[in-house]
CSV table of C-alpha atoms and ligand atoms in Angstrom, one decimal:
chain,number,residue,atom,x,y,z
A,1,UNK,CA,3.1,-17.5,7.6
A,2,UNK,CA,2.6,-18.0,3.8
A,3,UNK,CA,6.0,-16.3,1.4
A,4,UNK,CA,4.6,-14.6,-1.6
A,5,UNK,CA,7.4,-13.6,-3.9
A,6,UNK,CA,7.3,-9.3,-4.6
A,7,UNK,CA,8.8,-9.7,-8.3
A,8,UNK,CA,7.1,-10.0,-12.0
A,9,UNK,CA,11.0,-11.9,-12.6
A,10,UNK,CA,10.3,-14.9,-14.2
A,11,UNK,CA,13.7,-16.5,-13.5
A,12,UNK,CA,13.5,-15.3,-9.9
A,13,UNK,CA,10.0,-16.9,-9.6
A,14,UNK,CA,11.0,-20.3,-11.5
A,15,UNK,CA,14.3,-20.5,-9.4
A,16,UNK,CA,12.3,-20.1,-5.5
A,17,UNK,CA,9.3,-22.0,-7.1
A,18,UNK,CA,11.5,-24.9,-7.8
A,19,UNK,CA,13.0,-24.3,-4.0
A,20,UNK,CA,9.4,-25.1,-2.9
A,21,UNK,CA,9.0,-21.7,-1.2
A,22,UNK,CA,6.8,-19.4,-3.2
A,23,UNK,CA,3.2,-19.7,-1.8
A,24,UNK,CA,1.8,-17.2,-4.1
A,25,UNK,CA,3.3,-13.7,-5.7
A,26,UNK,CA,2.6,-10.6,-5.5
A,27,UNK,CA,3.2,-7.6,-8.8
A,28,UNK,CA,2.8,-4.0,-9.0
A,29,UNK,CA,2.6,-1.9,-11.8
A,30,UNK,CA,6.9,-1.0,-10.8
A,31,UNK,CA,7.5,-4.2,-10.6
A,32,UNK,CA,6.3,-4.8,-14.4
A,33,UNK,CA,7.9,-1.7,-15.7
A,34,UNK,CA,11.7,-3.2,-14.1
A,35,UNK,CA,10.5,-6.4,-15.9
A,36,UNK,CA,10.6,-4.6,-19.0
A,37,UNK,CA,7.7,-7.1,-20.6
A,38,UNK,CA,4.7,-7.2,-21.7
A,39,UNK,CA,2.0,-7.2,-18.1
A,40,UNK,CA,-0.1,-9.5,-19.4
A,41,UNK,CA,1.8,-11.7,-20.7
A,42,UNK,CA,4.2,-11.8,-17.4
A,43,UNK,CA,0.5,-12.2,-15.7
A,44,UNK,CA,0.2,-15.5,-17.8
A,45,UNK,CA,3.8,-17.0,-17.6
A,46,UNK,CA,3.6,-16.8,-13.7
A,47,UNK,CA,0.3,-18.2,-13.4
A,48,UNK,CA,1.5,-21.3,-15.4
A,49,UNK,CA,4.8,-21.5,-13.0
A,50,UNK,CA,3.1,-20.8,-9.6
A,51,UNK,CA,-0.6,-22.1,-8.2
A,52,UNK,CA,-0.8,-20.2,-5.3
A,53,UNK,CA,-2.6,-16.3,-5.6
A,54,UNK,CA,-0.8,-14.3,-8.1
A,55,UNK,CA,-1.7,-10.5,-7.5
A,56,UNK,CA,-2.2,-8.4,-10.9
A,57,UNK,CA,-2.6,-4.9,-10.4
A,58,UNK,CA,-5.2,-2.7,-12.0
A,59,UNK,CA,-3.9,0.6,-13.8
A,60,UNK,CA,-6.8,3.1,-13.5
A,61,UNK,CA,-8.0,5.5,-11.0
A,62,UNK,CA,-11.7,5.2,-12.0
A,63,UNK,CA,-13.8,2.6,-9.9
A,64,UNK,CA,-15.8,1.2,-13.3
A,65,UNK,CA,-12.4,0.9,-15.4
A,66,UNK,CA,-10.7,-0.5,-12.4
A,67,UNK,CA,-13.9,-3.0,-12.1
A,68,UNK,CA,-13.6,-4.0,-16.0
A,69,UNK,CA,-9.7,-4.4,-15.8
A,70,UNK,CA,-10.3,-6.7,-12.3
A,71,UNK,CA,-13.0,-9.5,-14.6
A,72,UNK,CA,-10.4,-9.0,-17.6
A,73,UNK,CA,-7.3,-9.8,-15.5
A,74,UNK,CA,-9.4,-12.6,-13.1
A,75,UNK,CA,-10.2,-14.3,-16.6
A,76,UNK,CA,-6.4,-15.2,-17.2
A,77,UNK,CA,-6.3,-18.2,-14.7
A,78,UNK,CA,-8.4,-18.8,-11.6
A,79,UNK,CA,-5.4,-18.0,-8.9
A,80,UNK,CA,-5.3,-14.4,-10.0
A,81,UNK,CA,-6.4,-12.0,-7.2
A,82,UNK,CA,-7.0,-8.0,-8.1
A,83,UNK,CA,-4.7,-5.7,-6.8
A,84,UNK,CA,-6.7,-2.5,-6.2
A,85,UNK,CA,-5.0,1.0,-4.5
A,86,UNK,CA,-6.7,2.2,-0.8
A,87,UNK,CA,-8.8,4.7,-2.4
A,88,UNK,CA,-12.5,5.7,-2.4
A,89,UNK,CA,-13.0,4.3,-6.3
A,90,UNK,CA,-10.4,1.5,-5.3
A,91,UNK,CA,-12.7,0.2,-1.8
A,92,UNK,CA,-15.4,0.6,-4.4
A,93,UNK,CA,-13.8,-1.8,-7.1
A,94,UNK,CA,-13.0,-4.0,-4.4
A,95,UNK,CA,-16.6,-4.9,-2.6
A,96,UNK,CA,-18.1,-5.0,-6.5
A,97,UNK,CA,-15.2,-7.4,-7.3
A,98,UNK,CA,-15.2,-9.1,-4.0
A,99,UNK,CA,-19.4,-10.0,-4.2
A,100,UNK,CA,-18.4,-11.6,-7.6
A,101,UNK,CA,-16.1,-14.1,-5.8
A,102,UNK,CA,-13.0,-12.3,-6.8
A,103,UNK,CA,-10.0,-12.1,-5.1
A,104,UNK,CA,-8.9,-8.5,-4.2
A,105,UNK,CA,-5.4,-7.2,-2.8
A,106,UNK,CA,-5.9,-3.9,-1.4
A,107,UNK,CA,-2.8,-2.5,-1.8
A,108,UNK,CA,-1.0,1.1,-0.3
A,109,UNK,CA,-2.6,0.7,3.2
A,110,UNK,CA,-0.3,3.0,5.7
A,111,UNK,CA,-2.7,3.2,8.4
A,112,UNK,CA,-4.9,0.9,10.6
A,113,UNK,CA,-8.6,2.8,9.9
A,114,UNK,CA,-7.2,1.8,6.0
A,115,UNK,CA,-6.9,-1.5,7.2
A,116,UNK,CA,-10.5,-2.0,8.9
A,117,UNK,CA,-12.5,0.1,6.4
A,118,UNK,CA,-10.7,-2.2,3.7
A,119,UNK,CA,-11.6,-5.2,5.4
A,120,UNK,CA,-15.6,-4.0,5.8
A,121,UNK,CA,-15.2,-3.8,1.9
A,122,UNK,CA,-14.5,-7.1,1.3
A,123,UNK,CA,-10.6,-7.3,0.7
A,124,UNK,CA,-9.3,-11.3,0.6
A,125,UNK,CA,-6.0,-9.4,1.3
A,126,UNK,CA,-4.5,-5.8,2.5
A,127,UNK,CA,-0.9,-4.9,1.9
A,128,UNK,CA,0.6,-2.7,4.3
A,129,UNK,CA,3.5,-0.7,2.9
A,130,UNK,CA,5.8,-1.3,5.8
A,131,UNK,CA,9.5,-0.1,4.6
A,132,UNK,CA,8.3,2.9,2.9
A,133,UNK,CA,6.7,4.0,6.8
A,134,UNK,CA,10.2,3.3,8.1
A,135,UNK,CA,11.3,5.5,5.3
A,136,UNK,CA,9.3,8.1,6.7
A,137,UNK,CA,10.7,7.5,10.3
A,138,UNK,CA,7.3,6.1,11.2
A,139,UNK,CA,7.5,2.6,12.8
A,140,UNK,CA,6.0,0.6,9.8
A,141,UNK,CA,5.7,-2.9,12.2
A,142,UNK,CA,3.4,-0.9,14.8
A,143,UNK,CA,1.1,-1.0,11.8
A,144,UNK,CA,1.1,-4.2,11.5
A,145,UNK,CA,0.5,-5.2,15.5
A,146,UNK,CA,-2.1,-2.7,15.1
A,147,UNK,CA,-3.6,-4.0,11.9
A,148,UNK,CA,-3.5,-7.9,13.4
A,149,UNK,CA,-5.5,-6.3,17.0
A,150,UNK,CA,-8.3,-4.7,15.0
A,151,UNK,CA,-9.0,-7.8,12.8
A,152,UNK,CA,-8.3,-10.5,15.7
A,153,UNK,CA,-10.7,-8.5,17.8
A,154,UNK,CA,-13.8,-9.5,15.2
A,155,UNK,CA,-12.4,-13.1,14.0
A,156,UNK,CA,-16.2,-14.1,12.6
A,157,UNK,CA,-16.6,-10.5,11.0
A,158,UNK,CA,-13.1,-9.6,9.7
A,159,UNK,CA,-11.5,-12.3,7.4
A,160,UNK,CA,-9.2,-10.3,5.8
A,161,UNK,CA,-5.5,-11.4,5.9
A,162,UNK,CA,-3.0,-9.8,6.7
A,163,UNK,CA,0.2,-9.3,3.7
A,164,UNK,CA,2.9,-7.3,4.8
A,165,UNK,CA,4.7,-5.3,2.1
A,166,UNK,CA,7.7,-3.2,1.2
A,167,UNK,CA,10.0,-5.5,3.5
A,168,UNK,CA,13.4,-4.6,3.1
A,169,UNK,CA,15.2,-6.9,5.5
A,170,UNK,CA,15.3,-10.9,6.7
A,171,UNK,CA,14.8,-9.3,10.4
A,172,UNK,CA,11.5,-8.0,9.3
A,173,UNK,CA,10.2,-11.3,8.0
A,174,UNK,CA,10.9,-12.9,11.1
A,175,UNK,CA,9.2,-9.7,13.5
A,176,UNK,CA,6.3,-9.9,10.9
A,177,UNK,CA,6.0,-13.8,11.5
A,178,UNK,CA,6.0,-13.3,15.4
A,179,UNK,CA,3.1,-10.6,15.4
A,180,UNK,CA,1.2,-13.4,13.6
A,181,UNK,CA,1.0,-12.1,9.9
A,182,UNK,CA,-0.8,-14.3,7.4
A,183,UNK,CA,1.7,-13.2,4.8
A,184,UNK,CA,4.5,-11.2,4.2
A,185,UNK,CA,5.4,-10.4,0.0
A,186,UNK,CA,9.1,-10.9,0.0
A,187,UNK,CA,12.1,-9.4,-2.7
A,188,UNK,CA,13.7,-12.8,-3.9
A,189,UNK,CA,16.6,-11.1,-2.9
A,190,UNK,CA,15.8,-11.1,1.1
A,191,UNK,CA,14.4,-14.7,1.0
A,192,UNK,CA,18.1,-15.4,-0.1
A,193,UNK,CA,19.3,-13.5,2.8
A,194,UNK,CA,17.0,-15.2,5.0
A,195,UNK,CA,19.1,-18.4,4.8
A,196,UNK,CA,22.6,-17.2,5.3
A,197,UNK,CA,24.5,-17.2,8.6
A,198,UNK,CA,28.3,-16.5,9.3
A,199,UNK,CA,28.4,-18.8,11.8
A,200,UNK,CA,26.8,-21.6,9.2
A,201,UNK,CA,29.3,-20.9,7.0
A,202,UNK,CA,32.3,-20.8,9.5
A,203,UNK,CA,30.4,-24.0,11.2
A,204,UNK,CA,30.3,-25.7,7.9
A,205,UNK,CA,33.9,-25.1,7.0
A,206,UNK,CA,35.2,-26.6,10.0
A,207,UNK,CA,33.0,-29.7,9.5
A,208,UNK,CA,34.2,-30.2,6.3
A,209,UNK,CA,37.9,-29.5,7.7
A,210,UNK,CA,37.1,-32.5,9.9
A,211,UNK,CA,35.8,-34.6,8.0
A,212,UNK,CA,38.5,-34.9,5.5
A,213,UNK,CA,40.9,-35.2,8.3
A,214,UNK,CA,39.2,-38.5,9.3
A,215,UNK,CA,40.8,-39.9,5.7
A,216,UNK,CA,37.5,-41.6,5.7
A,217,UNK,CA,34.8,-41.4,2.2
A,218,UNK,CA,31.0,-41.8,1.9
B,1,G3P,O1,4.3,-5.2,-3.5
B,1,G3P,C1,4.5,-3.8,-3.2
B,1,G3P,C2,5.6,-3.6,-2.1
B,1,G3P,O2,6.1,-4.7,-1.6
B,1,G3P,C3,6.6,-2.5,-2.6
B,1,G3P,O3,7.7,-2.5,-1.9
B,1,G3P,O4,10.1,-1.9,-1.6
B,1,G3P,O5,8.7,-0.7,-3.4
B,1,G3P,O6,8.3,-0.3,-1.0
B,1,G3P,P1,8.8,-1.3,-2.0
């Protein structure tokens, strides 16, 4: 399963990037505003840190502006893919973008009929929102067993892959990865989380104990 990185951080992105972890990263028009910086520009400086696909969101309802803001943004460097909202003008912007040989995200899926209709449209990618369905009390992993059935069951027709979103916990990564998503977008925060164990630590110190007691050096 490919880690894409859910921040427009650029220290966040330069510190996992130099870890070797970030496959690609994912923005949102929330994510830009807790930047505070200019979008972009933030679109540029992570596409000169990170070659994997950077997802740049478009800011219009309107199918045509979303269209022209999809070329402008594609033109910044050739791993930008266009983030586009599950919406009639949004499925639009995405097959019109899509025939071009752009990249699109499509992005707020919370069901699986989202899922296939985005897929028939020609999404390279579709985010489903899983943490804000648990928010709701609706199992937001279902969605994505669900999601991988549908598109498994038409492997030459349906090329779409899956990106799971709104992850809010290591444990999710790893139930995502079982169910066979392509992707899961990640807080840097819970890829940090990811590594940690107690019982590495307590295992570690006790090594460590050890070793100096054996008076010996490297
Ligand atoms: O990239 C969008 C998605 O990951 C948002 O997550 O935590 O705001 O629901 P969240």
């Amino acid at each position: 399963m490919k880690f894409f990185v859910d921040t427009a951080n650029i220290d966040e992105i330069s510190e996992l990037s130099e870890m070797g972890i970030v496959d690609g990263v994912t923005t949102n028009p929330s994510l830009i505003y807790k930047s505070g910086r200019d979008f972009k520009e933030v679109i540029k400086e992570i596409a000169r840190i990170v070659s994997g696909p950077i997802s740049a969101e478009v800011t219009s309802l309107d199918k045509n502006e979303m269209i022209d803001q999809g070329l402008e943004l594609s033109k910044i460097a050739n791993n930008i893919v266009i983030k586009v909202p599950l919406t009639e003008h949004g499925l639009i912007a995405c097959k019109n973008l899509s025939k071009k040989s752009i990249k699109v995200n499509v992005t707020l899926c919370f069901s699986s009929s989202q899922a296939l209709i985005a897929s028939k449209m020609g999404a390279t990618y579709i985010s489903p929102f899983i943490g804000r369905l648990d928010d709701i009390s609706n199992e937001g992993l279902n969605l994505i067993e669900e999601i991988i059935t549908i598109y498994s069951n038409y492997p030459d027709r349906l090329s779409t892959e899956v990106l799971v979103a709104s992850i809010r916990s290591p444990l999710q990564v790893a139930q995502v990865a079982q169910m066979g998503a392509d992707v899961a977008t990640i807080p840097p925060k819970i890829i940090k989380q990811m590594i940690k164990h107690p019982l590495t630590d307590i295992g570690l110190n006790s090594f460590m104990e050890d070793w100096k007691k054996t008076g010996q050096t490297f």
